[in-house]
Coordinates of C-alpha atoms and ligand atoms in Angstrom, one line a residue:
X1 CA 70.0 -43.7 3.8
X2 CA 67.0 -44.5 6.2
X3 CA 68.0 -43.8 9.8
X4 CA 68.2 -46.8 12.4
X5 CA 65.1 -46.4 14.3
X6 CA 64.3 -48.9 16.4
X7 CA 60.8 -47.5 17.6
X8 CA 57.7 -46.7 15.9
X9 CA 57.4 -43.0 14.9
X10 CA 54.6 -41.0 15.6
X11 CA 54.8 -37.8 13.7
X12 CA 52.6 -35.0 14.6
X13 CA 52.2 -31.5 12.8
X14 CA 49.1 -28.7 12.4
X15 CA 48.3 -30.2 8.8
X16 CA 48.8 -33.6 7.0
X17 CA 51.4 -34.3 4.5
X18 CA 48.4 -34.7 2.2
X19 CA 46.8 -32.7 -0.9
X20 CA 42.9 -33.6 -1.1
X21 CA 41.5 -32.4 -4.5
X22 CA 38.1 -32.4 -5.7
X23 CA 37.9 -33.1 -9.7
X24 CA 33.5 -32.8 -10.2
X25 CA 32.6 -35.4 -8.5
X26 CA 35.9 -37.2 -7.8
X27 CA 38.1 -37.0 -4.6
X28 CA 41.6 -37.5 -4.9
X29 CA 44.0 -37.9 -2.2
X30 CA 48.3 -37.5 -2.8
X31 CA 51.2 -36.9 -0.3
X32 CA 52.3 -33.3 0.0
X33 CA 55.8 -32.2 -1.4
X34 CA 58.7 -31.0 0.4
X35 CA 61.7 -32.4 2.1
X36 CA 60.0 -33.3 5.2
X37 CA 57.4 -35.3 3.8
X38 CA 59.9 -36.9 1.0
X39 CA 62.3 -37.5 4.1
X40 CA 59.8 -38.9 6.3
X41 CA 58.1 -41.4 4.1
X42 CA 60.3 -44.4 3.9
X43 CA 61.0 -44.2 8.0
X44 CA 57.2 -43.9 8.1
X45 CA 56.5 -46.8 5.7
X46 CA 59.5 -49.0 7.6
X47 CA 58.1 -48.3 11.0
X48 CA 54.8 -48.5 10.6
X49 CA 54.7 -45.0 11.1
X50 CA 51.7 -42.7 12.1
X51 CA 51.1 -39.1 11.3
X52 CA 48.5 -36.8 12.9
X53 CA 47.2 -33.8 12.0
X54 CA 44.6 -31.4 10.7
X55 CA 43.2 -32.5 7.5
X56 CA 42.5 -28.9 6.4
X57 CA 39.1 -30.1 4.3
X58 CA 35.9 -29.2 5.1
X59 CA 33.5 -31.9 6.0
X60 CA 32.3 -32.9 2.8
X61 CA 35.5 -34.9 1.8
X62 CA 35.1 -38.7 2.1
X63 CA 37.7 -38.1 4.9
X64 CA 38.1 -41.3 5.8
X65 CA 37.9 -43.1 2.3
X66 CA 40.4 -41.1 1.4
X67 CA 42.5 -41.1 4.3
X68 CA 42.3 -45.4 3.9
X69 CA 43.6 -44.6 0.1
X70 CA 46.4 -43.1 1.2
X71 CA 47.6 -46.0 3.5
X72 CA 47.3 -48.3 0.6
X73 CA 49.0 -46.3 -1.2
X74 CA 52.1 -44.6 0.9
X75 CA 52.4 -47.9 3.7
X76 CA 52.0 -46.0 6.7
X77 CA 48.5 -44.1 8.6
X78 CA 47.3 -40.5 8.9
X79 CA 45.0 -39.6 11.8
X80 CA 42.8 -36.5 11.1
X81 CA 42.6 -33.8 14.1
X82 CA 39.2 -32.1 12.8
X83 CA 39.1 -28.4 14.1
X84 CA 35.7 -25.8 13.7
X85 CA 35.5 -23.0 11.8
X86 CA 36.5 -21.1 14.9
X87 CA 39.2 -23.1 16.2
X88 CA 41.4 -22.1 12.8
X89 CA 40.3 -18.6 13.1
X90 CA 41.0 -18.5 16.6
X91 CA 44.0 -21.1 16.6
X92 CA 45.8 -21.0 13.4
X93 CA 44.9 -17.4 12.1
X94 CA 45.0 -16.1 15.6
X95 CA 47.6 -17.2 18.0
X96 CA 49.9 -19.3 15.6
X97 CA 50.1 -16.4 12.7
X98 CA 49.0 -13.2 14.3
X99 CA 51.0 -13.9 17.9
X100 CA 54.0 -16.2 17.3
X101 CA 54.6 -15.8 14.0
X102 CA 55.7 -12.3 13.8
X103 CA 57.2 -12.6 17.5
X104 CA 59.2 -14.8 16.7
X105 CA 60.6 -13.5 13.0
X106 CA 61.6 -10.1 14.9
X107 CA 58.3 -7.9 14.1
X108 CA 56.6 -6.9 17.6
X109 CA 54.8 -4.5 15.5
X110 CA 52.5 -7.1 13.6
X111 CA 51.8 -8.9 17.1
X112 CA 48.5 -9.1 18.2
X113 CA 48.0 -10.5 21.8
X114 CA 44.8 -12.0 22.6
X115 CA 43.7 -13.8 25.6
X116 CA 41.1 -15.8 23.5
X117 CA 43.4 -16.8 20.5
X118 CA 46.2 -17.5 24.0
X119 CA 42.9 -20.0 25.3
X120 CA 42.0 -21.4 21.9
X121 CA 45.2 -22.4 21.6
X122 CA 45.6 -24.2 24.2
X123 CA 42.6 -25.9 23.9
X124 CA 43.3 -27.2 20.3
X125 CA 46.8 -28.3 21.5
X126 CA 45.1 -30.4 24.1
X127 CA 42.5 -31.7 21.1
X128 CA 45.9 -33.0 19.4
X129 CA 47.3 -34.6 22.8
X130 CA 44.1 -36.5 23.0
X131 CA 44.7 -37.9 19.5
X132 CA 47.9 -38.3 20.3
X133 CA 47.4 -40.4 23.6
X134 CA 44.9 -42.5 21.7
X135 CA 47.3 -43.4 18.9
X136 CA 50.3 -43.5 21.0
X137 CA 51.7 -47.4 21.7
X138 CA 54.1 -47.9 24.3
X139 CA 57.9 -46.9 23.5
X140 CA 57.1 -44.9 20.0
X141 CA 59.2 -42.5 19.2
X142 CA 56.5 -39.2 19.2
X143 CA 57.9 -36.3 17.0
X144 CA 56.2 -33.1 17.6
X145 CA 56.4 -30.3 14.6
X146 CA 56.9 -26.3 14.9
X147 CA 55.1 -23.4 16.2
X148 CA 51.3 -24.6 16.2
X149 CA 51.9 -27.5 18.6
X150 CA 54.6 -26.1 21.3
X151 CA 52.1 -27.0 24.6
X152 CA 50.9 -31.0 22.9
X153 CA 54.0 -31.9 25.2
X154 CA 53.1 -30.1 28.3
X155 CA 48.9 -31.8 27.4
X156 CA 50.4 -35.2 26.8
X157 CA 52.4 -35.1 30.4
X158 CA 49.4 -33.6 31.9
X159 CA 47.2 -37.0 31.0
X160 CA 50.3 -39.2 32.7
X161 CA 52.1 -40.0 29.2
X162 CA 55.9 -40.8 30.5
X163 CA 57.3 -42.0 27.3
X164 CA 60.2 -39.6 25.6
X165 CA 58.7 -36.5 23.6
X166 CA 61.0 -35.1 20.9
X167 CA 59.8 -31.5 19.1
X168 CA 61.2 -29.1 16.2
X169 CA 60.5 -25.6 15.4
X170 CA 61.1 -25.0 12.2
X171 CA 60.9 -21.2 12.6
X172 CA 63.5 -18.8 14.2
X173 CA 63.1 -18.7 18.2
X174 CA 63.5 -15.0 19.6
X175 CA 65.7 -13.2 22.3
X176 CA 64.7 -13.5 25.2
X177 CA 64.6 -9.7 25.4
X178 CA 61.6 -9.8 22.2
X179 CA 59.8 -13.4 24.1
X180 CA 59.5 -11.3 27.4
X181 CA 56.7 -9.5 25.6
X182 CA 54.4 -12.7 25.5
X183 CA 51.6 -12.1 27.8
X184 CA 51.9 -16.2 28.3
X185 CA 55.6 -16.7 28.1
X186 CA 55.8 -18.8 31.2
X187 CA 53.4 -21.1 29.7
X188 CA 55.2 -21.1 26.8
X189 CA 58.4 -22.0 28.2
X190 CA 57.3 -24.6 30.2
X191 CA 55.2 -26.1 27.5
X192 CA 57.8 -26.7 25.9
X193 CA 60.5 -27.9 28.6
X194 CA 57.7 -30.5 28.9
X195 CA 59.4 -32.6 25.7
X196 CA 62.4 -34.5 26.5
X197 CA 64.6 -33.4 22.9
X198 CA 64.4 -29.9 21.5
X199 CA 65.7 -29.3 17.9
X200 CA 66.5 -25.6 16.7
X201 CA 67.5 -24.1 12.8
X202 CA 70.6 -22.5 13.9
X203 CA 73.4 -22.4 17.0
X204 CA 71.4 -18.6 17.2
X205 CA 68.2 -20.3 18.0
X206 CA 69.1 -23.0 20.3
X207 CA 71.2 -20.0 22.3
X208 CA 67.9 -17.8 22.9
X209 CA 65.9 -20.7 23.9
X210 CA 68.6 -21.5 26.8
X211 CA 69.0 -18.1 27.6
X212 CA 64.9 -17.5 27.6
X213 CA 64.2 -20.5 29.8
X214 CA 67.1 -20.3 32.5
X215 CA 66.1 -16.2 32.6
X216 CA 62.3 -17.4 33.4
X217 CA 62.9 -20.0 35.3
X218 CA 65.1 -19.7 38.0
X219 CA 64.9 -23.4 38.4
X220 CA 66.2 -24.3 35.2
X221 CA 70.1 -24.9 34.7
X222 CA 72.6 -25.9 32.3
X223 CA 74.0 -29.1 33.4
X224 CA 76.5 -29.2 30.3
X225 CA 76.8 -27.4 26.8
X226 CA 78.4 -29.3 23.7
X227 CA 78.6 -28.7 20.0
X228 CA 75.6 -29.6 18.7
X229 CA 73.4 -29.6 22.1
X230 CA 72.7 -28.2 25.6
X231 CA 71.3 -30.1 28.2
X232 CA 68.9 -28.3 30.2
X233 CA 67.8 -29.4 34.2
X234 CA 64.4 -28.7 35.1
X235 CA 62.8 -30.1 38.0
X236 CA 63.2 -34.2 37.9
X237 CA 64.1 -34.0 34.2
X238 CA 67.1 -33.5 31.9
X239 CA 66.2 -32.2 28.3
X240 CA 67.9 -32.1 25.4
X241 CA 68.2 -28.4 23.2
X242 CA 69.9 -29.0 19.9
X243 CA 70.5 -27.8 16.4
X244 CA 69.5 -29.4 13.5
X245 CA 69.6 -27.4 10.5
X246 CA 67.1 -28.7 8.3
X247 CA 67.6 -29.4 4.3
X248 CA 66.0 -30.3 0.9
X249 CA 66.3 -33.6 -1.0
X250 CA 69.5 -32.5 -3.2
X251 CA 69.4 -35.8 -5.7
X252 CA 65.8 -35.0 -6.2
X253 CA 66.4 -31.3 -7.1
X254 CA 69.7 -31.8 -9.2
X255 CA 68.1 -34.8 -11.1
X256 CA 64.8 -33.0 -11.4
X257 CA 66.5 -29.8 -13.0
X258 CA 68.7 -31.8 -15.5
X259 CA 65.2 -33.5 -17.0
X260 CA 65.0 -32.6 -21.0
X261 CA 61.1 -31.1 -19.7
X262 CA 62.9 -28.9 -17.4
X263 CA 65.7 -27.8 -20.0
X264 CA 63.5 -27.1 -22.3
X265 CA 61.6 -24.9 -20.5
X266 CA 64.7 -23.0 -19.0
X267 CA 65.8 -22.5 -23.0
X268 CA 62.5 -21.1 -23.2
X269 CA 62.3 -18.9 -20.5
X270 CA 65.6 -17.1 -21.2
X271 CA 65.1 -17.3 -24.6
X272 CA 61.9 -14.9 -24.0
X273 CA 64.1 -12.2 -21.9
X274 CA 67.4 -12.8 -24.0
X275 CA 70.8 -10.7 -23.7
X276 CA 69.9 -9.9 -19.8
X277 CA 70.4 -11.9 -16.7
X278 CA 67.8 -13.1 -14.7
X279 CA 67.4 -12.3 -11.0
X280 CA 64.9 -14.7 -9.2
X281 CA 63.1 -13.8 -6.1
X282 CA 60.8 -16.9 -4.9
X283 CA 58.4 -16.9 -1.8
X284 CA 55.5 -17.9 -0.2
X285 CA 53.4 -14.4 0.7
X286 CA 54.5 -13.2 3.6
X287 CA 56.0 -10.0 5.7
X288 CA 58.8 -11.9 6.6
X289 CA 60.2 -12.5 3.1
X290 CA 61.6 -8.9 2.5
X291 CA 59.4 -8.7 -0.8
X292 CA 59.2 -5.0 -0.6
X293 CA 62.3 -4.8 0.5
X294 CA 63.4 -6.5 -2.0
X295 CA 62.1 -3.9 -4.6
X296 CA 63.4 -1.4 -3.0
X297 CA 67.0 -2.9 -3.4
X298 CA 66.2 -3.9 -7.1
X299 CA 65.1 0.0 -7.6
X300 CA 68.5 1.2 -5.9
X301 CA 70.6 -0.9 -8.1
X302 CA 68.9 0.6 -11.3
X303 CA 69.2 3.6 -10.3
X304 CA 72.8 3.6 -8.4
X305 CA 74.3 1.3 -11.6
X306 CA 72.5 2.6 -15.1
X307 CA 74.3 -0.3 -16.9
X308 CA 71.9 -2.7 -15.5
X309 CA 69.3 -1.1 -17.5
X310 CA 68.1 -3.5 -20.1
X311 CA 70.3 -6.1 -19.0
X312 CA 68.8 -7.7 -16.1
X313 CA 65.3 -8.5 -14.8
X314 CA 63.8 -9.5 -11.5
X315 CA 61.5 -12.4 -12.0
X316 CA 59.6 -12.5 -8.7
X317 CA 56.9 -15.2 -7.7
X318 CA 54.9 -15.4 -4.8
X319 CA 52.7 -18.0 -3.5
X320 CA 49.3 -17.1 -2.4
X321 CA 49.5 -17.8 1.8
X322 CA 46.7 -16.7 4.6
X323 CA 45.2 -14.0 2.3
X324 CA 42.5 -14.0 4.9
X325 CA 44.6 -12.7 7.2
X326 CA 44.4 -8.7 7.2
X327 CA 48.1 -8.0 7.1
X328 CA 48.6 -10.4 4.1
X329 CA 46.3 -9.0 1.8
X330 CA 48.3 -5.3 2.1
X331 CA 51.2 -7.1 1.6
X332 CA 49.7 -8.3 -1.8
X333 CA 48.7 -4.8 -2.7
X334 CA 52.0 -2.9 -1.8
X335 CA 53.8 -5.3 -3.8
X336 CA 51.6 -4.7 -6.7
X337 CA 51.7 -0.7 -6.6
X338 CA 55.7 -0.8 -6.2
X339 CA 56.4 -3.2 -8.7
X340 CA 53.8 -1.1 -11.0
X341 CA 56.2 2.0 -9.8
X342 CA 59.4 0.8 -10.6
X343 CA 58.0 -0.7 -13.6
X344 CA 56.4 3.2 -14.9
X345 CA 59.8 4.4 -13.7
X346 CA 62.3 2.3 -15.7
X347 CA 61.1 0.4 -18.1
X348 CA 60.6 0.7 -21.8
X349 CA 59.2 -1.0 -24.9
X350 CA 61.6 -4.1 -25.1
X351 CA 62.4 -4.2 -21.5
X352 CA 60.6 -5.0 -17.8
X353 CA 62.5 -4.4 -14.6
X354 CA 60.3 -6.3 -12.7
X355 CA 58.2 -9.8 -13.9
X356 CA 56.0 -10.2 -10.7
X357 CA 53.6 -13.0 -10.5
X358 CA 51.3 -13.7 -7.6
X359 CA 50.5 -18.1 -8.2
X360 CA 51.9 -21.3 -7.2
X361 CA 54.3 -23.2 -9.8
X362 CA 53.9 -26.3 -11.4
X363 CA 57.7 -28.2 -10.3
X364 CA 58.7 -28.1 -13.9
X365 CA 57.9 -24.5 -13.5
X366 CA 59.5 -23.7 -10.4
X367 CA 63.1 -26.2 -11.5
X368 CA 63.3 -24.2 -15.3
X369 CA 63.5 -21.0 -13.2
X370 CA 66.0 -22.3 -10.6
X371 CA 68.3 -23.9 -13.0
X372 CA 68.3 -20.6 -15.8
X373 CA 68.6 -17.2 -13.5
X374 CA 72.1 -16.1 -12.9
X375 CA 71.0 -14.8 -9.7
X376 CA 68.8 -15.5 -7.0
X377 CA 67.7 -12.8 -4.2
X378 CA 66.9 -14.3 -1.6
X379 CA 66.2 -11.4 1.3
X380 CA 64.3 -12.1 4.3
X381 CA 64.0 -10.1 7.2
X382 CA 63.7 -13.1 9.2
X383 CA 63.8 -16.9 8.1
X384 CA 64.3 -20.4 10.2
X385 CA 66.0 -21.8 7.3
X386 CA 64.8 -21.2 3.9
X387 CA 64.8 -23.7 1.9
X388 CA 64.1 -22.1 -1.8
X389 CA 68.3 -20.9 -1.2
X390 CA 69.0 -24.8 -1.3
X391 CA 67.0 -25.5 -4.2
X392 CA 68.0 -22.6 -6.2
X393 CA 72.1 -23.9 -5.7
X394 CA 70.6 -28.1 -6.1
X395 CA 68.9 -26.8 -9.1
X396 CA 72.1 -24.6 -10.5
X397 CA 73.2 -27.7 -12.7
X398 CA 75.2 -25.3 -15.0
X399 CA 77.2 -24.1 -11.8
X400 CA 76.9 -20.1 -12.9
X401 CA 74.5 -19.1 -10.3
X402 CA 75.2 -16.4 -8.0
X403 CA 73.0 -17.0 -4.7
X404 CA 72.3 -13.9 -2.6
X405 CA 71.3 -14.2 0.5
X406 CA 69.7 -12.7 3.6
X407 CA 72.5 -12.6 6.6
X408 CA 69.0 -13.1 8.8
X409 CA 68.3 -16.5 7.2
X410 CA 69.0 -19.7 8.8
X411 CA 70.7 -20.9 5.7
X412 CA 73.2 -18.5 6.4
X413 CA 75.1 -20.4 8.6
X414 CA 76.1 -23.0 6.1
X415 CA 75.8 -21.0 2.7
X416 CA 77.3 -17.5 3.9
X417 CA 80.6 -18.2 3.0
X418 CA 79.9 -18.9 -0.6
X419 CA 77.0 -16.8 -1.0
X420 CA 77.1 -12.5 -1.2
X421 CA 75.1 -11.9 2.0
X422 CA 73.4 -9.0 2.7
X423 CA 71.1 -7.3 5.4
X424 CA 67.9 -7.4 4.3
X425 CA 67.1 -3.7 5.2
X426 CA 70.3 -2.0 3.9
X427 CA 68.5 -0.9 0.3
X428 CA 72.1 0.5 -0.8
X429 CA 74.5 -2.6 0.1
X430 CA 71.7 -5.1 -1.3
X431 CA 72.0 -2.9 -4.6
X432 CA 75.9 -3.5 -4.2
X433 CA 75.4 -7.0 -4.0
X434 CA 73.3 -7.4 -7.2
X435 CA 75.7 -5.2 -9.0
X436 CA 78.9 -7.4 -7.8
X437 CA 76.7 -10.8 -9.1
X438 CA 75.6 -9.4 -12.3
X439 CA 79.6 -8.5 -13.0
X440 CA 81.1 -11.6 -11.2
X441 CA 83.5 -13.6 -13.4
X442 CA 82.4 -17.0 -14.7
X443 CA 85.4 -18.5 -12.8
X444 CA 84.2 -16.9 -9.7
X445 CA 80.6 -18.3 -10.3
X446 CA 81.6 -21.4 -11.1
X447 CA 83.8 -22.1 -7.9
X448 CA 81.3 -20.3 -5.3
X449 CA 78.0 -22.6 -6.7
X450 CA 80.0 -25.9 -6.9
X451 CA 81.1 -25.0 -3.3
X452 CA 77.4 -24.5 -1.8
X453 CA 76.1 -27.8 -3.6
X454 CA 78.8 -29.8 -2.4
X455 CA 77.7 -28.5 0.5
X456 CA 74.4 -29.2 0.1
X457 CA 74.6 -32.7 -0.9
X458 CA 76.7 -33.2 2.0
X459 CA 73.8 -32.2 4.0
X460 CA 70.5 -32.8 2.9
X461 CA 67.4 -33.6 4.7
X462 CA 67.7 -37.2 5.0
X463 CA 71.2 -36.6 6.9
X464 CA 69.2 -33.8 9.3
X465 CA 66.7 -36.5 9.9
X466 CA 69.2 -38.9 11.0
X467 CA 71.2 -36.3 13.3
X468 CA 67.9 -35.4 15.2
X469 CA 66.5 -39.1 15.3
X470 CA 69.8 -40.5 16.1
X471 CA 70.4 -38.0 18.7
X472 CA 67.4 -39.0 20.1
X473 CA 68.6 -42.0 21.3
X474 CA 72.0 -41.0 22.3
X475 CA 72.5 -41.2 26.1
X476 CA 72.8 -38.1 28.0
Ligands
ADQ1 P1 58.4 -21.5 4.6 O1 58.3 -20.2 5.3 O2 57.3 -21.9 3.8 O3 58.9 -22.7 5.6 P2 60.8 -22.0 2.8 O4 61.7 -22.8 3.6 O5 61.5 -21.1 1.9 O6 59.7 -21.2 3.6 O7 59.9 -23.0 1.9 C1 59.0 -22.6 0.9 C2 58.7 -23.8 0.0 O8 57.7 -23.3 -0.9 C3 59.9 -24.2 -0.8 O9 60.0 -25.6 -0.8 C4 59.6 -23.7 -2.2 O10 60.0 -24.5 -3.3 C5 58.1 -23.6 -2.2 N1 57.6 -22.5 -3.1 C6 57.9 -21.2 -2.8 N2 57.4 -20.4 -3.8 C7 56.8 -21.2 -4.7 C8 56.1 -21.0 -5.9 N3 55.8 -19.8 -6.4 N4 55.6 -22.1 -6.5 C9 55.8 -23.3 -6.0 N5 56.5 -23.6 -4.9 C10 57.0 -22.5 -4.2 C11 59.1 -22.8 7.0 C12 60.0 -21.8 7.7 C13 61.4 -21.8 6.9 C14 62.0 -23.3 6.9 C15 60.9 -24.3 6.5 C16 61.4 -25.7 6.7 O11 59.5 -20.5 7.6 O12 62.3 -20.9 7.5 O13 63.0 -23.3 6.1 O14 59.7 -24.1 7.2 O15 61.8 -26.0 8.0

């Protein structure tokens, strides 16, 4: 169900919802997948909705040929925010991925603090309030997305702009004990006291972010605290800090995964590895994940429970992300010499431990492996939400997956019960886990997976959409 929205949204975010390809000659244009964009789209479409962002093409795309294509097409407008060679090196690989990012998943030790990524920064965050003021029509409702853009708020106020300013993080937000060590946190915080609504992942999240700003700023208070929001005094204004766990499209997911294309894949898949289960690991590349980890755990469980041998695989895929970025690329390489390892240590003629592929799947691909592995491991060190622990249970048609999750994902807080959770960086009780879902009774199976769909369905991204939007407009 579309929420009510009575005002025109304006939807900001560091990239498009867009994938531009280039076939020889020929540009195409599509919208991106994923929950938001699937969520977004008919609000958008109803409300003549605009979304801004960095087009992530170089300049010899027909930019705005294509970008007029894609009105036609979707029913609602994208603004391009270009950026130089040495803004995205500067603000995206720099401050957004090599500052924030790992501050705020927990890992001080990847941090690099820079006072020209800090400028840079700020600068392209003003570049996207500009846009933003242009486009902006009086009384729209301007939506603000994650870790990129936290200071377009504190640009747009700057340039008079009155109107109410909503934001979500879609990442984790530290303790205020780890945000201390910003070089800019003052900045920070009041950049982003600067929007009128605040959305958070969890309860966790939404409790730093009080915590952080009323420790900073002696002038901040809590006027009142309720279930799913805080209201926050500072200065002249009252803002809103909530949590809104976000979610996946379940019909899409459950429907997708019951498709003859995607069952006959699945047949195939197992069919390849027969008489062991499957354990799935899926991720984009990244430190946070718990990839290595991961292994580690996988390793343990071999070695700890001999059984397993021959009777279960890890089938782990990663999506190639910021392999420019230094830290990335030995990420890519550890996981190829321990998987190589493991693989030498354990395996035999018939048998693999460990399938590791490094690519992006085609949905067919992605749906066959949700819907056929008995078992996902889904480890994190840190996550906002994750959303591949959703698909995996929307995509469990059969109801005989066992989902294993990180206790450090945001997920956590609606899946844990049903799920086996474990900490991420206890090798032995991850190893425990694995063993306790490869034995699990079908009954057991059956009754845990049908619990985290229902819960699921219940709340899927188009029901997260309408909590933050129609909180938006609640009175304070
Ligand atoms: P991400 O860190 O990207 O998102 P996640 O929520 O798990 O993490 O989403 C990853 C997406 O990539 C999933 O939709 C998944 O299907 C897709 N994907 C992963 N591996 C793939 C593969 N090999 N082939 C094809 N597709 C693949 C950030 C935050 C999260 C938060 C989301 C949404 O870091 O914590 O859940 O935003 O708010």
């Amino acid at each position: 169900m579309t929420p009510s929205l009575t005002k025109r949204l304006l939807i900001v975010s560091n990239r498009l919802p867009t994938v531009i390809t280039q076939d020889q000659d020929e540009w195409s244009v599509k919208p991106g997948t994923g929950g938001l964009v699937t969520a977004l789209a008919p609000v958008m479409r109803k409300n003549q909705g605009v979304w801004i962002g960095w087009p992530g093409c170089g300049d010899e795309a027909p930019l705005d040929k294509l970008l007029r294509e894609f009105k036609d097409q979707q029913g609602y407008q994208l603004v391009p925010v270009p950026l130089s060679e040495e803004d995205v090196e500067r603000y995206y690989r720099g401050f957004s991925n090599a500052t924030i990012w790992p501050l705020f998943h927990d890992l001080l030790g990847f941090c690099r603090f820079d006072l020209t990524d800090w400028q840079a920064y700020n600068a392209v965050n003003q570049k996207f309030a500009a846009v933003v003021a242009e486009q902006g029509e009086k009384d729209d409702f301007t939506w603000v997305h994650d870790y990129q853009l936290m200071l377009v708020g504190a640009h747009l106020r700057e340039m008079g702009i009155q109107d109410r300013l909503a934001f979500f993080l879609h990442i984790p937000f530290p303790s205020p004990d780890l945000f201390r060590r910003l070089p800019w946190k003052k900045s920070l915080i009041k950049g982003l006291l600067s929007y009128d609504q605040i959305g958070f992942q969890t309860l966790r999240d939404r409790r730093n972010f009080v915590q952080t700003a009323t420790a900073l700023l002696p002038e901040a208070e809590v006027v009142s605290r309720h279930r799913h929001h805080t209201l926050l005094k500072w200065g002249e204004r009252v803002i809103r800090v909530g949590h809104y766990p976000i979610s996946i499209d379940f019909d899409e997911f459950d429907e997708g995964a019951r498709s003859h294309e995607v069952e006959d894949a699945a047949w195939y898949l197992h069919e390849n590895l027969r008489g062991r289960q499957l354990v799935l690991g899926v991720d984009r590349l990244d430190y946070t994940k718990g990839i290595p980890e991961r292994f580690l755990a996988f390793e343990r469980a071999l070695e700890k429970y001999p059984e397993l041998i021959k009777r279960v695989s890890l089938l782990q895929v990663v999506v190639p992300s910021r392999t420019l970025v230094p830290d990335y690329a030995d990420l890519k390489e550890q996981l190829d010499q321990l998987a190589g390892r493991i693989n030498a240590r354990f395996g035999q003629p018939e048998w693999l431990p460990i399938h590791y592929v490094f690519r992006c799947l085609k949905r067919v691909q992605l749906l066959a492996r949700y819907r056929t592995s008995e078992i996902a491991l889904i480890t994190p060190l840190r996550d906002g939400m994750n959303l591949v622990a959703k698909e995996y249970c929307a995509s469990s048609v059969e109801n005989n997956g066992v989902l294993i999750l990180s206790e450090f994902a945001g997920a956590a807080d609606q899946l844990g019960k049903h799920a086996l959770l474990v900490n991420p960086y206890d090798t032995d009780g991850t190893a425990d886990a694995i063993y306790q879902a490869f034995t699990m009774d079908p009954e057991e199976r059956r009754q845990r997976m049908t619990n985290l769909r229902s819960e699921i369905r219940r709340n899927d991204v188009h029901r997260w959409l309408r909590r933050f939007v129609e909180s938006s407009e609640e009175e304070d």
